[in-house]
Structure formats: C-alpha cells, structure tokens
Amino acid sequence: MTEQTEYRKLTAEDVTLKLDPKSFGFKSTQELEPLTEIVSQPRVVRALELGTGIRHPNYHIYLSGLIGTGRNDLITHALRERILDDSIPDDWIYVNNFEEPDSPIAISLPAGQGVQFRSDMESLIEQLQELLPKAFKEEDFGKEKEKLRQVYRKRGEEVFDKLQQLASQHQLTVQQMPNGEILFIPLKDNRPMTQQEIEQLSPEEMQELESHQDELVGMAGRVLQEQREIQRQLSSDVREVARRFAVQIIEPLVNELQQKFKFPKLKSWLSHFKEHVINHLNLFREISDVPPQAAMLAGESAIDPEQRFLDYRVNVVVDNSHLKEPPIIVEDAPNYRNLFGTIERVVDRAGRVITNFSRIKSGSLLKANGGYLILNLMDALIEPFVWKELKRTLKNQSLEIQIQDQFSMFSVSALQPEPIPLKVRLVAFGEPLIYHLLYLHDEDFREIFRVKADFDDEQDRDQETALIYGRLIRQLSEKEGLLPFNAAAVAELVRVGSRLADHQKKVTSIFSHIGDVAREASFWASRDKKKLVQPDYVRQAIQERIFRSDMVAEKIRGLIADGTILMQLEGTRVSQINGLAVADLGDYAFGRPSRLTASVGVGTAGIINIERESRMSGSTYDKAMLILEGLLRNLYAGEQPLTLTASIAMEQSYGGIDGDSASVAELLCLLSAISEVPLRQDIAVTGSINQWGEVQAIGGVNEKVEGFFDVCHAFGLTGTQGVCIPASNVQNLVLRDDVVQAIQQGKFHVWSVTSLNQAIELFTGMPAGDASEKNSFHGLVLDRLTEIAELLLEQRMTDTGRLLWIPGTPLDFPSDPRPPLPGQ
C-alpha cells in the first residue's frame, strides 16, 4: 500500500441528476401516445417471440419478476403484437347424449356457429310444438285413426259374437259391464231369468247351470285376452300412423339443419335427435291433451316447456363469435371453478340436488382454447386442487369439466361430460424464487414451462427514458384521469426513477412505483386548481410520502438530539467513529447513524466481536470481522506475530445487525485505538473493505448520506460535517434537493475513497504512510503492536494464563499419564 492517492470531495453535480427538459422533445404529456408495449426488456420480448412462434404444446411461458399494476395490459398487448396465426378458434357446445344421458357430447363448430345452431334448434323445437299437435288434429289423421278403430272394433265384435253363440247353446246370454267384466245370465223363453226364477231352480238345474258357466268363463278369459291384444294392436297402429305423420313433418326440418351444418358429429347427433322426437311424440302434445294423472306423474317437466324439451337444448360453453383474433384471457382469480369450469347444481321443489348437461359452465382455460391464458402462478399454487389439475390438463392437452368443491363427497354429480381437446398457451408470471423451486423439485413444471424470461427491475437511463415515462403518464391520464405533466415534471419523475434504481445511469422499470408518485403529484396539483402538473408537485408528492412514513426516523433523530442516543458530531476522539446503517421498514427506508467504539489491550485473544459474542450479528457481519483480521495480518504481521486483545462494538444497538458496510468504520476505529490517533467526529463513514485495503461498494448509500445529514441538521450544520463513501458508490447518489443545496452551499460534504489509506488521511489529517515509516499512521500502529508483542514475550504469559508459544521454540507439554502400549 505504498501508492497514495487523495480522497475526492464531491460537488453538487456529482450527487444528483442534471436533466434538461428541453431535450425531451415534448412540452407536455398530452402530446404523447400512451405506453402500451413492453419497453427495455429484451429478454422478455425474445421469450414471447419464442413462446408464440413454436407450435410444440409444452412451450408455455414463465415471466419472472414482473410486478406492479398494468402488467396484464402490457403482456396482453405484447402477445397481441406477436400473434402469428390469427385464425379464430372454434366454438364449443354440449348436447344431450340420447344413448348415455350421463355423458354429454362435446361438439366443435366454427366461430359464431355455436350460437347460430342453438338459435336454429330453438326455432326447430318451436316449429315442432306448433306443427305436430296440428297434424294430429287434421282430418286425414282423424280418418286414419277412425278407419283403424272400425277395423279393430269389427274384430272385437267377431270375437265377442263367438262367445255369445257358445252361450246361446247353453241357454245363456252374455252381458259385458262398463268396467270390462263379463256376466253370464241364464235364459228362459229367450229372455233373461230374474233373480227369483234363478232361486227357484232345483239343485240339479243349478249344478247344470254352474257347469255351463264354468265352461263359458274359460272361453270369456280367452275372449278378453284377445280383445286386449286387439286394443294393443290398435294403439300400436295408431302410433305408427302418428309416426308416419310426424316423420313427414320432422324429417325435412332436420335434413335442412343437417345440410346447413355439415359436420359429421353434429349430423349424427341430429339423426339421434330425430329418432328421439319420433319416439317421444307425447312431449309435443298440448298441455290440455295430457291426462291429469300423466301430468301429475311427469311433474314440472310436463308443464314447463324448458323442462319438457331439456333434452333438445344446446349448451354453448364457448362462443367466439365476437373475436377478431385468437383469445387472450387474463385470469385474475385462478381458482378451480374459474380455471376449469364447473357443472352447476340446483335444488328442485322436492329438495333434490339435480343437474344436467345444460348447466355445464366453461372456465378461462376453455375460453382461451386456441389462444393465450395469462395468470399469476403463485395465486394458482395456493388454490386447492388447482396446480395438480392444471399440470394434468396441460400435459394431456385435454380438459375434463368436473365439479370440485369441499362438499363434493356429499353431493357427487353423475355427469361425465366428454373431454374437450385443449390447445392453449399459458403465460404465467411470478417471483424468481417460485420458478427455481418448482424447476428443481417439480418434474412436470420443467416439462411444461420451457420458456422463461426475467423482467429486469431497472433499465438504462438514456434519451428515450423521459419519453417512456411521459407515455406512462399519458396512459394513466387516459385510464385514471390524471392531469398532464409538463416536461420539467417528467424530469422529476425520471430523477425519482433513478433514485429508486439507486443509480444515476439507470431508472426503475417497476412502473407501479412511478405511477404512485404521479397519482399523488396529480392530486396535489388538482387541489391547487392546476391544469398541468409542474415539478414542484412531484417534489411535494415525494416529501408527503416521506412525511407519512418518517415517524420512526424522526423519533430516532429526536433521541439523538436530546442525548438519549449518544452521538458526537464535532471535534476528534480516539477509538470512536460514526458509522451508518439503514433501517428498512418495508415501505420506507432511512439512514441511522450509530457510534462505534473499540478498545485495545495487551493479550493474544485477537479481535473480539462483541456483536457476535452476544449473538446479535449475522453471518455477513461476522465474515466482515474475519476479513478485518486478514487485512491486519497483511498490513502488520509480515515480520512479527500479530498479538493483541481488542473488542469492537456498535454502541446502543439493541437489535440484530448484519452486513459488511461498517467494516471500514470498524477498521478505522480499531486502528485509532491501537495508534491512539484521534478521528474526526463530524464525518460518518460507510463502506466495505477487503483483505487488501480496497474500499468496496455498499447498498443504501442515499439513505445513509441523508440520514446523517438529517441528524447534523437537527444539531446545526457547522460547515465541516459530511459523509465518507466508497468511490464506487458515487454513481448511486441521487440525493434529496435539500442535501444537494447544502452541499452546493458548502454546509455539508460528501467524500469518496477507494482505499483504506485515503480514509485514514481524511479522518486523521495525517499521512497514512507505510508500516516502515516511523511518523506515519501505519508506523504508529506497528510501533504499538510491536510494544504489545514485546510485553507478552517478557511475561511469557497470555491473557488466558497459558504459556505464550513463540514460533520455532519447543513446547513444554506435561508427560502423558496413560500407560505405554504393549511393545513400546
């Protein structure tokens, strides 16, 4: 470390952005087009091009890291621009399966024809309801029925005449009652005998009469059976006549539909439909013609037209008649029902849970069939049953609509609709961690999602940045009614974007954050009756956001100001320095200065990390302490052992601490304690250091600088106060306007360093020098370390009471108390 370079004092131009609104190319966001496309995300654009271009079914797309409002609109617009095949997918309908009613049939029709076919079927049913009853009342149909009745009445009379002739031979007459019963009455003088005459017959005559009646009863049974067969044949012939009349009406209408919809599966179903109608002509009888007993047995279905003709309805589950391009569906709530559809159930008047094919409802997967489905994968993962079914559906390329709910074990639908072939491209977005976990532990996930792209949360700041931000404001103005921004206000938003990105040459691409600031700036401007948002309102929005969340930081500053938290902001002091940390509350982060102290004494315990010993430090903090020990060995233990006992602590720290950003402060504090050289207390320092003494970048540099400035401002700025940061963090500085103004006026300062020596010279005011130089800082440190080592050698004792071992000398260990082994 013999090469010396000076630390650098930063100017106001170094710690903020200087933007020229006149170079933006617009005066107001009203002149711009709304932002609808994905910008400055080349990986995402490539992923969408690949995912939409490859026809393989398992090239679904995972977009990692996309957050913020408006993401669905961005993805939708990007997909719409990259659609290669603009053909409209088919409609899908479910119809009744006349052979297996529990297995409804799925039929695809060209877009728009599903609704058309449903309308045509409704018209057909209405025609049949009108034409069939009329046909059954026409004169020709009545004549046919009467002709058949006369034929069968004659046959019945002939059969009855045979019975009458047989009865006459036995002096009996036959009388058929209205209820169908047949009575045999004895004759006397060719007239029926009275009851009194029958009672006066002798026993022999009664016995003869009963034998004749028994013979005739057997004959009467055969006669009645033959009459019933005649009646059955009459009914069958009447139905056949009705069928012939119905066929003449139904067949032309069905043939017309079959000619209009020339699809084999649909033509086959229409043939089954025709046969079913012909076999169930009673459905088309007028309600007044339905016998009361039959109506009671049939229940509601005999009265309600929708229930009577339910088997002939058409359930259009997907209607693409309104589409002009493949569907792009956004599913905001990917639960089981919304994704896969369901079969609705109702409770009838009898209290039964019933369903039918007309209650099959489609989900977003089926609606997106032939196109794209956008969803948040994390939302799908936490929904019951969704992830497993989604994987199975995408792998099989087939969708089965089923009921899935927490009460399914108590009410199970018997319907098993025919599966529908699925051709959908899934575009899922989520956290990077979710992708990596699923990729490692879920084999199906690796097979399904073969295209992945990371959304970068920041982008390079260039000449197009202001235009992009301006177009974003224009989009919000159209959607939410925000006031337009002038170019200077957009420049302030760009500065906000750089601050969120923690880099002067970059801006955040999480547009939701910028949108929040823009909304609030528009609110403050509209409250003042302005028609245009100016930069002051953007700054006011930032200040208001800080004020709403700054209560904890304000209380800490108050504790520092009243002396509860000890902090020295002037003068110098040995073994004490001001370090900087960041407290992150989630929605707000602020810098918190802390005092670090060190103590050094004679001993060989090394550097004691008080935070680690009290179990209040994290692994990164502990690692930084070990790196400090390595750096001390590189600096001072080249020719002699490094022997000392030292402790370092962050004072008044009552919570966990982690990170390596305090390692420069800790090292300066420790070296000051060893050399007894005082350090400036009006400067706070942050930075990480490696084993070669190089100062490395840290995070939260803006919050740390501003946090120390706020504390100094509360005490009163002296003009010498400031912050020392790593030189590699200068590009991250986008400080608040009041801090920039204080730097410009010389009331506050920011210095950058690249090495330990530069920090030493800034804090001590003396040359760092080299360990071999007696009057340099490092020379003083080495002198003190040499003195400690000599004291230990003189005493030959360590601070733990054990003998000090000097390299190259034998150790006097006590004899081994164990007995010797055999053979020794």
PDB file of C-alpha atoms in Angstrom, residues 457-596:
ATOM      1  CA  ASP A 457     -36.432  -4.118 -12.326  1.00  0.00           C
ATOM      2  CA  GLU A 458     -34.232  -1.397 -13.787  1.00  0.00           C
ATOM      3  CA  GLN A 459     -33.184  -0.156 -17.198  1.00  0.00           C
ATOM      4  CA  ASP A 460     -30.515   2.124 -18.613  1.00  0.00           C
ATOM      5  CA  ARG A 461     -31.286   5.814 -18.499  1.00  0.00           C
ATOM      6  CA  ASP A 462     -30.929   7.223 -21.984  1.00  0.00           C
ATOM      7  CA  GLN A 463     -32.570   9.759 -24.280  1.00  0.00           C
ATOM      8  CA  GLU A 464     -35.687   7.572 -24.559  1.00  0.00           C
ATOM      9  CA  THR A 465     -36.264   7.345 -20.803  1.00  0.00           C
ATOM     10  CA  ALA A 466     -38.125  10.636 -20.462  1.00  0.00           C
ATOM     11  CA  LEU A 467     -40.288   9.703 -23.462  1.00  0.00           C
ATOM     12  CA  ILE A 468     -41.146   6.338 -21.879  1.00  0.00           C
ATOM     13  CA  TYR A 469     -42.038   7.938 -18.565  1.00  0.00           C
ATOM     14  CA  GLY A 470     -44.056  10.598 -20.363  1.00  0.00           C
ATOM     15  CA  ARG A 471     -46.010   7.951 -22.275  1.00  0.00           C
ATOM     16  CA  LEU A 472     -46.641   6.155 -18.982  1.00  0.00           C
ATOM     17  CA  ILE A 473     -48.189   9.341 -17.572  1.00  0.00           C
ATOM     18  CA  ARG A 474     -50.240   9.687 -20.753  1.00  0.00           C
ATOM     19  CA  GLN A 475     -51.565   6.147 -20.264  1.00  0.00           C
ATOM     20  CA  LEU A 476     -52.517   6.891 -16.649  1.00  0.00           C
ATOM     21  CA  SER A 477     -54.180  10.118 -17.762  1.00  0.00           C
ATOM     22  CA  GLU A 478     -56.417   8.192 -20.164  1.00  0.00           C
ATOM     23  CA  LYS A 479     -57.238   5.372 -17.748  1.00  0.00           C
ATOM     24  CA  GLU A 480     -57.458   7.243 -14.431  1.00  0.00           C
ATOM     25  CA  GLY A 481     -57.925  10.888 -15.365  1.00  0.00           C
ATOM     26  CA  LEU A 482     -54.536  12.159 -14.167  1.00  0.00           C
ATOM     27  CA  LEU A 483     -53.563  15.699 -15.054  1.00  0.00           C
ATOM     28  CA  PRO A 484     -50.974  16.033 -17.828  1.00  0.00           C
ATOM     29  CA  PHE A 485     -47.345  16.647 -16.784  1.00  0.00           C
ATOM     30  CA  ASN A 486     -45.051  19.195 -18.319  1.00  0.00           C
ATOM     31  CA  ALA A 487     -41.548  18.188 -19.381  1.00  0.00           C
ATOM     32  CA  ALA A 488     -39.941  19.505 -16.188  1.00  0.00           C
ATOM     33  CA  ALA A 489     -42.308  17.390 -14.079  1.00  0.00           C
ATOM     34  CA  VAL A 490     -41.410  14.336 -16.164  1.00  0.00           C
ATOM     35  CA  ALA A 491     -37.738  15.150 -15.486  1.00  0.00           C
ATOM     36  CA  GLU A 492     -38.503  14.999 -11.767  1.00  0.00           C
ATOM     37  CA  LEU A 493     -40.123  11.600 -12.286  1.00  0.00           C
ATOM     38  CA  VAL A 494     -37.004  10.406 -14.104  1.00  0.00           C
ATOM     39  CA  ARG A 495     -34.996  11.568 -11.107  1.00  0.00           C
ATOM     40  CA  VAL A 496     -37.347   9.586  -8.872  1.00  0.00           C
ATOM     41  CA  GLY A 497     -36.813   6.571 -11.130  1.00  0.00           C
ATOM     42  CA  SER A 498     -33.040   6.858 -10.772  1.00  0.00           C
ATOM     43  CA  ARG A 499     -33.382   7.200  -7.030  1.00  0.00           C
ATOM     44  CA  LEU A 500     -35.484   4.018  -6.906  1.00  0.00           C
ATOM     45  CA  ALA A 501     -32.885   2.259  -9.054  1.00  0.00           C
ATOM     46  CA  ASP A 502     -30.058   3.600  -6.832  1.00  0.00           C
ATOM     47  CA  HIS A 503     -28.070   4.567  -9.891  1.00  0.00           C
ATOM     48  CA  GLN A 504     -27.541   7.775 -11.823  1.00  0.00           C
ATOM     49  CA  LYS A 505     -27.347   5.962 -15.172  1.00  0.00           C
ATOM     50  CA  LYS A 506     -30.373   3.744 -14.601  1.00  0.00           C
ATOM     51  CA  VAL A 507     -34.049   4.108 -13.769  1.00  0.00           C
ATOM     52  CA  THR A 508     -36.559   1.718 -12.274  1.00  0.00           C
ATOM     53  CA  SER A 509     -38.709  -0.295 -14.632  1.00  0.00           C
ATOM     54  CA  ILE A 510     -41.248  -1.023 -11.889  1.00  0.00           C
ATOM     55  CA  PHE A 511     -43.700   1.468 -13.307  1.00  0.00           C
ATOM     56  CA  SER A 512     -46.173   0.992 -10.465  1.00  0.00           C
ATOM     57  CA  HIS A 513     -43.832   2.959  -8.168  1.00  0.00           C
ATOM     58  CA  ILE A 514     -43.597   5.797 -10.671  1.00  0.00           C
ATOM     59  CA  GLY A 515     -47.358   5.622 -11.151  1.00  0.00           C
ATOM     60  CA  ASP A 516     -47.932   6.079  -7.415  1.00  0.00           C
ATOM     61  CA  VAL A 517     -45.801   9.231  -7.332  1.00  0.00           C
ATOM     62  CA  ALA A 518     -47.534  10.528 -10.463  1.00  0.00           C
ATOM     63  CA  ARG A 519     -51.001   9.989  -8.994  1.00  0.00           C
ATOM     64  CA  GLU A 520     -50.105  11.826  -5.818  1.00  0.00           C
ATOM     65  CA  ALA A 521     -48.476  14.689  -7.712  1.00  0.00           C
ATOM     66  CA  SER A 522     -51.615  14.989  -9.849  1.00  0.00           C
ATOM     67  CA  PHE A 523     -53.706  15.085  -6.666  1.00  0.00           C
ATOM     68  CA  TRP A 524     -51.728  17.951  -5.138  1.00  0.00           C
ATOM     69  CA  ALA A 525     -51.825  19.856  -8.427  1.00  0.00           C
ATOM     70  CA  SER A 526     -55.583  19.376  -8.842  1.00  0.00           C
ATOM     71  CA  ARG A 527     -56.130  20.512  -5.240  1.00  0.00           C
ATOM     72  CA  ASP A 528     -54.467  23.794  -6.199  1.00  0.00           C
ATOM     73  CA  LYS A 529     -56.768  24.041  -9.257  1.00  0.00           C
ATOM     74  CA  LYS A 530     -53.899  23.479 -11.675  1.00  0.00           C
ATOM     75  CA  LYS A 531     -54.440  22.038 -15.139  1.00  0.00           C
ATOM     76  CA  LEU A 532     -50.842  20.900 -15.563  1.00  0.00           C
ATOM     77  CA  VAL A 533     -48.554  19.130 -13.121  1.00  0.00           C
ATOM     78  CA  GLN A 534     -45.313  21.028 -12.555  1.00  0.00           C
ATOM     79  CA  PRO A 535     -42.073  19.722 -10.944  1.00  0.00           C
ATOM     80  CA  ASP A 536     -42.873  21.305  -7.576  1.00  0.00           C
ATOM     81  CA  TYR A 537     -45.853  18.979  -7.205  1.00  0.00           C
ATOM     82  CA  VAL A 538     -43.714  15.922  -7.910  1.00  0.00           C
ATOM     83  CA  ARG A 539     -41.314  17.054  -5.191  1.00  0.00           C
ATOM     84  CA  GLN A 540     -44.266  17.714  -2.897  1.00  0.00           C
ATOM     85  CA  ALA A 541     -45.540  14.180  -3.524  1.00  0.00           C
ATOM     86  CA  ILE A 542     -42.133  12.766  -2.534  1.00  0.00           C
ATOM     87  CA  GLN A 543     -41.987  14.916   0.596  1.00  0.00           C
ATOM     88  CA  GLU A 544     -45.502  13.910   1.597  1.00  0.00           C
ATOM     89  CA  ARG A 545     -44.669  10.223   1.129  1.00  0.00           C
ATOM     90  CA  ILE A 546     -41.607  10.655   3.368  1.00  0.00           C
ATOM     91  CA  PHE A 547     -43.605  12.576   5.966  1.00  0.00           C
ATOM     92  CA  ARG A 548     -46.255   9.855   6.190  1.00  0.00           C
ATOM     93  CA  SER A 549     -43.643   7.154   6.871  1.00  0.00           C
ATOM     94  CA  ASP A 550     -40.897   9.076   8.672  1.00  0.00           C
ATOM     95  CA  MET A 551     -42.224   8.909  12.222  1.00  0.00           C
ATOM     96  CA  VAL A 552     -39.767   6.249  13.439  1.00  0.00           C
ATOM     97  CA  ALA A 553     -36.805   8.060  11.889  1.00  0.00           C
ATOM     98  CA  GLU A 554     -37.966  11.340  13.414  1.00  0.00           C
ATOM     99  CA  LYS A 555     -38.149   9.772  16.859  1.00  0.00           C
ATOM    100  CA  ILE A 556     -34.622   8.378  16.489  1.00  0.00           C
ATOM    101  CA  ARG A 557     -33.335  11.804  15.462  1.00  0.00           C
ATOM    102  CA  GLY A 558     -35.084  13.223  18.493  1.00  0.00           C
ATOM    103  CA  LEU A 559     -33.359  10.713  20.771  1.00  0.00           C
ATOM    104  CA  ILE A 560     -30.014  11.710  19.264  1.00  0.00           C
ATOM    105  CA  ALA A 561     -30.793  15.402  19.640  1.00  0.00           C
ATOM    106  CA  ASP A 562     -31.743  15.138  23.344  1.00  0.00           C
ATOM    107  CA  GLY A 563     -28.724  12.980  24.156  1.00  0.00           C
ATOM    108  CA  THR A 564     -30.532   9.708  24.809  1.00  0.00           C
ATOM    109  CA  ILE A 565     -28.616   8.152  21.938  1.00  0.00           C
ATOM    110  CA  LEU A 566     -25.016   9.341  22.260  1.00  0.00           C
ATOM    111  CA  MET A 567     -23.571  10.899  19.139  1.00  0.00           C
ATOM    112  CA  GLN A 568     -20.599  13.308  18.783  1.00  0.00           C
ATOM    113  CA  LEU A 569     -20.746  15.495  15.690  1.00  0.00           C
ATOM    114  CA  GLU A 570     -17.796  17.821  16.318  1.00  0.00           C
ATOM    115  CA  GLY A 571     -14.118  17.571  17.226  1.00  0.00           C
ATOM    116  CA  THR A 572     -11.976  14.443  17.313  1.00  0.00           C
ATOM    117  CA  ARG A 573     -11.700  11.397  19.525  1.00  0.00           C
ATOM    118  CA  VAL A 574      -9.579   8.283  19.842  1.00  0.00           C
ATOM    119  CA  SER A 575     -11.146   4.862  19.168  1.00  0.00           C
ATOM    120  CA  GLN A 576     -14.546   6.282  18.265  1.00  0.00           C
ATOM    121  CA  ILE A 577     -16.230   6.867  14.896  1.00  0.00           C
ATOM    122  CA  ASN A 578     -19.663   7.435  13.426  1.00  0.00           C
ATOM    123  CA  GLY A 579     -20.913   4.618  11.276  1.00  0.00           C
ATOM    124  CA  LEU A 580     -24.037   4.430   9.096  1.00  0.00           C
ATOM    125  CA  ALA A 581     -26.742   1.782   8.775  1.00  0.00           C
ATOM    126  CA  VAL A 582     -30.090   1.570   7.000  1.00  0.00           C
ATOM    127  CA  ALA A 583     -33.350   0.743   8.758  1.00  0.00           C
ATOM    128  CA  ASP A 584     -35.839  -0.737   6.295  1.00  0.00           C
ATOM    129  CA  LEU A 585     -39.476  -0.584   7.363  1.00  0.00           C
ATOM    130  CA  GLY A 586     -40.759  -2.151   4.144  1.00  0.00           C
ATOM    131  CA  ASP A 587     -42.471   0.892   2.653  1.00  0.00           C
ATOM    132  CA  TYR A 588     -39.747   3.267   3.795  1.00  0.00           C
ATOM    133  CA  ALA A 589     -36.013   3.039   4.466  1.00  0.00           C
ATOM    134  CA  PHE A 590     -33.900   5.633   6.264  1.00  0.00           C
ATOM    135  CA  GLY A 591     -30.320   6.046   7.367  1.00  0.00           C
ATOM    136  CA  ARG A 592     -29.488   5.626  11.037  1.00  0.00           C
ATOM    137  CA  PRO A 593     -26.108   6.869  12.326  1.00  0.00           C
ATOM    138  CA  SER A 594     -24.504   4.793  15.064  1.00  0.00           C
ATOM    139  CA  ARG A 595     -21.399   5.271  17.180  1.00  0.00           C
ATOM    140  CA  LEU A 596     -18.721   2.584  17.012  1.00  0.00           C
TER     141      LEU A 596
END
